[in-house]
Coordinates of C-alpha atoms and ligand atoms in Angstrom, one line a residue:
X1 CA 5.7 17.3 20.0
X2 CA 1.9 17.2 18.2
X3 CA 1.8 13.6 16.8
X4 CA -1.6 13.8 15.5
X5 CA -3.4 17.0 13.6
X6 CA -7.1 16.7 12.7
X7 CA -7.6 18.9 9.8
X8 CA -11.0 18.3 8.2
X9 CA -14.6 16.9 10.2
X10 CA -17.7 15.7 8.8
X11 CA -20.1 14.7 11.5
X12 CA -18.1 12.9 14.0
X13 CA -15.5 11.6 10.8
X14 CA -11.8 13.2 10.7
X15 CA -9.5 13.3 8.6
X16 CA -6.1 14.4 10.2
X17 CA -2.2 13.6 9.9
X18 CA -0.6 11.3 11.9
X19 CA 3.5 11.8 12.3
X20 CA 5.8 8.8 13.0
X21 CA 9.3 8.0 12.8
X22 CA 8.7 6.4 9.4
X23 CA 6.7 9.5 7.9
X24 CA 3.3 10.9 8.3
X25 CA 0.2 9.6 6.8
X26 CA -3.3 10.8 6.1
X27 CA -6.4 9.3 8.3
X28 CA -8.6 7.3 8.1
X29 CA -6.2 4.7 7.1
X30 CA -6.2 0.9 6.7
X31 CA -3.3 -1.5 7.3
X32 CA -2.6 -4.6 5.7
X33 CA -1.6 -7.2 8.2
X34 CA 2.0 -9.0 8.5
X35 CA 2.2 -10.9 11.3
X36 CA 5.0 -12.7 10.5
X37 CA 6.8 -9.9 8.8
X38 CA 5.3 -10.7 5.4
X39 CA 2.0 -9.3 4.3
X40 CA 1.3 -12.9 2.9
X41 CA 2.5 -13.0 -0.9
X42 CA 3.1 -9.4 -1.6
X43 CA 6.7 -8.1 -2.1
X44 CA 6.8 -4.5 -0.5
X45 CA 7.3 -2.6 -4.3
X46 CA 3.6 -4.2 -4.7
X47 CA 1.9 -2.6 -1.4
X48 CA 4.0 0.6 -2.1
X49 CA 2.0 0.7 -6.1
X50 CA -1.2 -0.2 -4.1
X51 CA -0.3 3.1 -2.2
X52 CA 0.5 1.4 1.2
X53 CA 1.8 3.5 3.8
X54 CA 1.6 1.8 7.0
X55 CA 1.2 -2.1 7.9
X56 CA 0.9 -3.8 11.0
X57 CA 3.1 -6.5 12.5
X58 CA 3.3 -8.8 15.7
X59 CA 5.8 -8.4 18.2
X60 CA 5.2 -11.5 19.9
X61 CA 5.5 -13.8 17.1
X62 CA 8.6 -12.0 16.1
X63 CA 10.2 -12.5 19.7
X64 CA 9.5 -15.9 19.0
X65 CA 10.6 -16.5 15.5
X66 CA 13.0 -14.8 14.0
X67 CA 13.7 -13.8 17.3
X68 CA 15.0 -10.0 18.3
X69 CA 18.8 -11.0 17.7
X70 CA 18.2 -11.7 14.0
X71 CA 16.1 -8.7 13.7
X72 CA 18.9 -6.5 15.4
X73 CA 21.3 -8.3 13.2
X74 CA 19.4 -6.2 10.3
X75 CA 19.0 -3.2 12.0
X76 CA 15.0 -3.4 12.8
X77 CA 12.5 -5.0 11.4
X78 CA 12.1 -2.2 8.4
X79 CA 15.4 -3.0 7.1
X80 CA 14.9 -7.0 7.4
X81 CA 11.6 -6.9 5.5
X82 CA 12.8 -4.5 3.4
X83 CA 10.1 -2.1 3.8
X84 CA 10.0 1.7 4.4
X85 CA 6.7 2.6 5.2
X86 CA 5.0 3.5 8.7
X87 CA 5.0 -0.2 11.0
X88 CA 2.7 -0.8 13.8
X89 CA 3.4 -3.9 16.0
X90 CA 0.6 -5.0 18.4
X91 CA 1.9 -6.5 21.5
X92 CA 0.5 -10.2 21.0
X93 CA -1.8 -9.8 24.1
X94 CA -4.7 -10.6 21.8
X95 CA -3.1 -13.7 20.0
X96 CA -1.4 -15.0 23.5
X97 CA -4.6 -16.0 24.9
X98 CA -5.8 -17.6 21.6
X99 CA -2.7 -19.7 20.9
X100 CA -1.9 -23.4 22.3
X101 CA 1.0 -22.1 24.4
X102 CA -1.0 -19.8 26.9
X103 CA -0.3 -20.4 30.6
X104 CA -2.1 -18.0 32.5
X105 CA -2.7 -14.5 33.4
X106 CA -0.9 -13.1 36.4
X107 CA -1.3 -9.5 37.6
X108 CA 2.2 -8.5 36.2
X109 CA 1.3 -10.0 32.8
X110 CA 0.9 -12.9 30.7
X111 CA 2.4 -16.3 30.9
X112 CA 3.2 -18.0 27.9
X113 CA 5.7 -21.1 27.0
X114 CA 7.3 -20.9 23.4
X115 CA 5.9 -23.6 21.0
X116 CA 9.5 -23.7 19.6
X117 CA 11.9 -24.1 22.6
X118 CA 9.3 -25.0 25.5
X119 CA 11.0 -22.1 27.4
X120 CA 8.7 -19.9 29.5
X121 CA 8.1 -16.1 29.1
X122 CA 6.2 -13.6 31.2
X123 CA 5.2 -10.5 28.9
X124 CA 5.0 -8.2 31.4
X125 CA 4.2 -4.1 30.0
X126 CA 7.6 -3.1 30.4
X127 CA 9.1 -6.0 28.4
X128 CA 6.4 -5.6 25.7
X129 CA 7.5 -2.5 25.4
X130 CA 11.2 -3.2 25.3
X131 CA 10.8 -6.2 23.0
X132 CA 8.6 -3.6 20.2
X133 CA 11.4 -1.2 20.5
X134 CA 14.3 -3.7 19.7
X135 CA 12.1 -4.7 17.2
X136 CA 12.2 -1.1 16.0
X137 CA 8.4 -0.8 14.5
X138 CA 7.2 3.1 15.0
X139 CA 3.9 2.6 16.8
X140 CA 3.9 0.1 19.8
X141 CA 0.7 -1.1 21.2
X142 CA 0.6 -1.5 24.9
X143 CA -0.1 -5.2 26.3
X144 CA -3.5 -5.7 26.7
X145 CA -5.6 -8.6 28.0
X146 CA -8.4 -9.2 25.3
X147 CA -10.6 -11.9 26.5
X148 CA -12.3 -14.1 23.9
X149 CA -16.2 -13.3 23.1
X150 CA -18.6 -14.3 25.0
X151 CA -16.9 -13.9 28.2
X152 CA -18.6 -13.0 31.6
X153 CA -18.9 -9.7 33.4
X154 CA -16.7 -10.7 36.3
X155 CA -13.7 -11.9 33.7
X156 CA -14.5 -8.7 31.1
X157 CA -14.0 -6.8 34.6
X158 CA -10.6 -8.9 35.4
X159 CA -9.5 -7.5 31.9
X160 CA -10.4 -4.2 32.3
X161 CA -8.6 -3.8 36.0
X162 CA -5.5 -5.4 34.8
X163 CA -5.4 -3.5 31.0
X164 CA -5.7 -0.1 32.9
X165 CA -3.0 -0.9 35.5
X166 CA -0.8 -2.1 32.5
X167 CA -1.6 1.2 30.8
X168 CA -0.2 3.1 33.8
X169 CA 3.1 0.9 33.5
X170 CA 3.5 0.8 29.7
X171 CA 6.3 2.7 29.2
X172 CA 5.4 6.2 27.1
X173 CA 7.1 9.4 25.6
X174 CA 10.0 7.9 23.9
X175 CA 11.1 9.7 20.8
X176 CA 11.7 6.9 18.5
X177 CA 8.1 5.4 18.8
X178 CA 4.6 6.4 19.9
X179 CA 2.7 4.3 22.3
X180 CA -1.0 3.3 22.1
X181 CA -3.2 2.0 24.7
X182 CA -6.1 -0.2 24.2
X183 CA -9.3 -0.1 25.3
X184 CA -11.0 -3.5 26.8
X185 CA -14.1 -3.8 28.4
X186 CA -16.1 -6.4 25.7
X187 CA -19.6 -5.7 25.7
X188 CA -20.5 -4.2 28.7
X189 CA -20.9 -0.6 28.5
X190 CA -20.0 0.4 32.2
X191 CA -16.4 -1.6 31.9
X192 CA -15.8 -0.1 28.4
X193 CA -16.5 3.3 29.9
X194 CA -14.4 2.5 32.9
X195 CA -11.5 1.7 30.7
X196 CA -11.7 4.9 28.4
X197 CA -11.8 6.9 31.1
X198 CA -8.9 5.0 32.8
X199 CA -6.5 5.3 29.8
X200 CA -7.8 8.7 28.5
X201 CA -6.0 10.1 31.7
X202 CA -2.4 8.7 30.4
X203 CA -0.4 10.3 27.7
X204 CA -0.6 7.7 25.2
X205 CA -0.1 9.2 21.8
X206 CA -2.9 7.0 20.8
X207 CA -5.9 4.5 21.1
X208 CA -6.7 1.3 20.4
X209 CA -10.3 0.0 20.9
X210 CA -9.7 -3.7 21.1
X211 CA -11.8 -6.4 21.8
X212 CA -14.4 -6.1 19.2
X213 CA -15.4 -8.0 15.7
X214 CA -14.3 -11.2 17.7
X215 CA -17.9 -12.7 17.4
X216 CA -20.1 -10.2 18.7
X217 CA -23.2 -8.5 17.0
X218 CA -22.5 -5.4 14.6
X219 CA -24.8 -3.0 16.6
X220 CA -23.0 -4.0 19.7
X221 CA -19.6 -3.1 18.1
X222 CA -21.5 0.2 16.7
X223 CA -22.4 1.2 20.4
X224 CA -19.2 0.5 22.2
X225 CA -17.2 2.4 19.8
X226 CA -19.7 5.2 20.0
X227 CA -19.2 4.9 24.0
X228 CA -15.1 4.7 24.1
X229 CA -14.6 7.8 21.2
X230 CA -17.2 9.6 23.3
X231 CA -14.3 9.6 26.2
X232 CA -11.3 9.4 24.8
X233 CA -9.3 12.4 23.8
X234 CA -10.4 13.9 20.7
X235 CA -7.0 15.1 19.4
X236 CA -5.5 11.6 19.6
X237 CA -6.1 9.2 16.8
X238 CA -8.6 6.0 17.6
X239 CA -7.2 2.9 15.9
X240 CA -10.2 -0.1 15.7
X241 CA -8.3 -2.8 15.6
X242 CA -9.3 -6.1 13.3
X243 CA -12.0 -4.8 11.8
X244 CA -11.4 -4.3 7.4
X245 CA -14.6 -4.6 5.7
X246 CA -15.8 -1.6 4.0
X247 CA -19.1 -1.6 5.1
X248 CA -17.4 -1.5 8.8
X249 CA -14.6 1.0 8.0
X250 CA -17.3 3.1 6.8
X251 CA -19.8 3.1 9.5
X252 CA -17.3 3.2 12.5
X253 CA -15.1 6.3 10.0
X254 CA -18.4 7.8 10.8
X255 CA -17.9 7.2 14.5
X256 CA -15.2 8.4 14.5
X257 CA -12.7 5.9 14.3
X258 CA -9.4 7.1 12.0
X259 CA -7.3 3.4 11.8
X260 CA -8.1 0.1 11.0
X261 CA -6.3 -3.1 10.3
X262 CA -7.3 -6.8 9.0
X263 CA -6.5 -10.0 7.6
X264 CA -9.7 -9.6 5.5
X265 CA -8.6 -8.5 2.3
X266 CA -6.1 -10.7 2.2
X267 CA -7.6 -13.7 3.3
X268 CA -10.8 -13.2 1.2
X269 CA -8.1 -12.7 -1.5
X270 CA -6.3 -16.0 -0.8
X271 CA -10.1 -17.4 -0.7
X272 CA -11.1 -16.2 -4.5
X273 CA -13.4 -13.7 -3.1
X274 CA -12.6 -10.1 -4.2
X275 CA -13.9 -6.9 -3.1
X276 CA -14.9 -4.1 -5.8
X277 CA -17.1 -1.0 -6.0
X278 CA -20.4 -3.7 -7.3
X279 CA -19.8 -5.4 -4.0
X280 CA -17.7 -8.9 -3.2
X281 CA -17.0 -11.1 -6.1
X282 CA -16.4 -14.8 -5.5
X283 CA -14.1 -15.3 -8.9
X284 CA -14.6 -19.6 -8.7
X285 CA -18.3 -18.9 -9.8
X286 CA -19.1 -20.1 -13.0
X287 CA -20.4 -16.9 -14.7
X288 CA -17.0 -15.7 -15.3
X289 CA -15.5 -19.0 -17.3
X290 CA -15.7 -16.8 -20.1
X291 CA -15.7 -13.3 -18.8
X292 CA -13.0 -11.3 -20.6
X293 CA -13.4 -7.8 -18.5
X294 CA -11.4 -7.0 -15.6
X295 CA -12.2 -8.1 -12.2
X296 CA -13.4 -4.1 -11.4
X297 CA -14.0 -2.4 -14.5
X298 CA -12.9 0.9 -12.5
X299 CA -9.7 -0.7 -10.5
X300 CA -6.3 0.5 -11.7
X301 CA -4.3 -2.3 -10.1
X302 CA -1.9 -4.2 -11.6
X303 CA -4.3 -7.6 -12.2
X304 CA -7.3 -5.3 -13.3
X305 CA -4.8 -3.6 -15.8
X306 CA -3.3 -7.1 -17.1
X307 CA -6.1 -10.0 -16.5
X308 CA -9.4 -11.1 -17.4
X309 CA -11.9 -12.7 -15.1
X310 CA -11.6 -15.8 -17.0
X311 CA -8.3 -15.8 -16.3
X312 CA -8.4 -15.0 -12.6
X313 CA -11.3 -17.8 -13.0
X314 CA -9.1 -20.6 -14.6
X315 CA -5.8 -19.9 -12.0
X316 CA -8.1 -20.8 -9.0
X317 CA -10.0 -23.8 -10.6
X318 CA -6.2 -25.1 -11.3
X319 CA -5.2 -23.8 -7.4
X320 CA -2.1 -22.2 -9.1
X321 CA -0.2 -19.3 -6.4
X322 CA -0.3 -16.7 -9.1
X323 CA -4.4 -16.6 -8.4
X324 CA -3.7 -16.0 -5.1
X325 CA -1.8 -13.4 -5.6
X326 CA -3.1 -11.3 -8.3
X327 CA -6.6 -11.3 -6.4
X328 CA -4.4 -10.2 -2.9
X329 CA -3.1 -7.3 -4.8
X330 CA -6.1 -6.2 -6.0
X331 CA -7.9 -6.2 -2.8
X332 CA -5.3 -4.5 -1.2
X333 CA -5.4 -1.9 -3.8
X334 CA -9.1 -1.8 -3.3
X335 CA -9.2 -0.9 0.0
X336 CA -6.5 1.6 -0.3
X337 CA -8.8 3.0 -2.9
X338 CA -11.7 2.9 -1.1
X339 CA -9.8 4.9 2.0
X340 CA -8.5 7.7 -0.2
X341 CA -12.2 8.0 -1.6
X342 CA -13.2 8.0 1.8
X343 CA -10.8 11.0 3.0
X344 CA -12.1 13.3 -0.1
X345 CA -15.7 12.4 1.1
X346 CA -15.6 13.4 4.6
X347 CA -13.2 16.7 3.3
X348 CA -16.2 17.6 0.8
X349 CA -18.9 17.0 3.7
X350 CA -20.3 13.9 1.8
X351 CA -19.5 10.7 3.9
X352 CA -23.3 10.3 4.3
X353 CA -24.6 10.0 0.7
X354 CA -21.0 7.7 -0.1
X355 CA -22.0 5.6 2.9
X356 CA -25.7 5.0 1.6
X357 CA -23.9 4.2 -1.9
X358 CA -21.3 1.5 0.0
X359 CA -24.7 0.3 2.2
X360 CA -26.2 -0.9 -1.1
X361 CA -24.0 -3.0 -2.5
X362 CA -21.9 -4.5 0.5
X363 CA -25.0 -5.0 2.7
Ligands
ZN1 ZN1 -8.1 -4.0 -9.5

């Protein structure tokens, strides 16, 4: 069955349709992050009202808490969190080695200790897939080894060799759930190339590009994405993991990326920072104290339709939780509107012009 179909192209940018067990979605799209089975502070209805069709959760976090038994008792993650859209799950490889419970890398997988009960676990590619199947997500990301940045060439090479080996072992071809590979290789061109070539030979339903947007210079990230996308099969979706600012999204869509996720809009919202068509706005600034206009006059979200900048300023000054919620709603809605506009510009063949407008306000 064909899971992905490209319908429009503008340079290297594409608009396509990705089919999943919970419906179809048009690319390029952005996924809010729901690591622990919640997009922080928002209800599913609030997500739908912003046009969110897909989110990403984390299988390692869910495995540890609430645990697979609890999820299965509900009939899977969709029912547990009452979200009817598309759910991606990350394998957790990225998180394991960054958090305190990492014990080491083995040839077979990643060894870690649960911070809750002290039990040791070895996550292998096969076990990672089994966990994600039991969680019931629509798209499972393969178990990968994602070293931090900066990292030595030797360590990055080891990560690529292990990731390629685990990619072969990661189960694919399951009707209930798509499987995506993840290309590693840090900032080393030959390693990115090798990893992309190794994974391109395997029949994944799509491909993640991991280990970027973790502190390396922006032009290096652009270069790595270009190399990887020149090798990955053109007819499979490409997902740049952890990227979510309007400027970076547009830069990478121009390089052929179809899917994004990031805590950028939610985390910024909770800290009083709003994404608007005029650029980033910090609502805590004194100039908003008496400003009765909405956050963004061109935004149709619940926050902009009902509240003034002055009220939002007041909520943040008083550290009221509603302020965080309202800005999160706006940021999620803004980014969905931004992605819809991006898809239209690709269809019209005017992406380059739109990119220059966004550069002007976000640079
Ligand atoms: Zn708004």
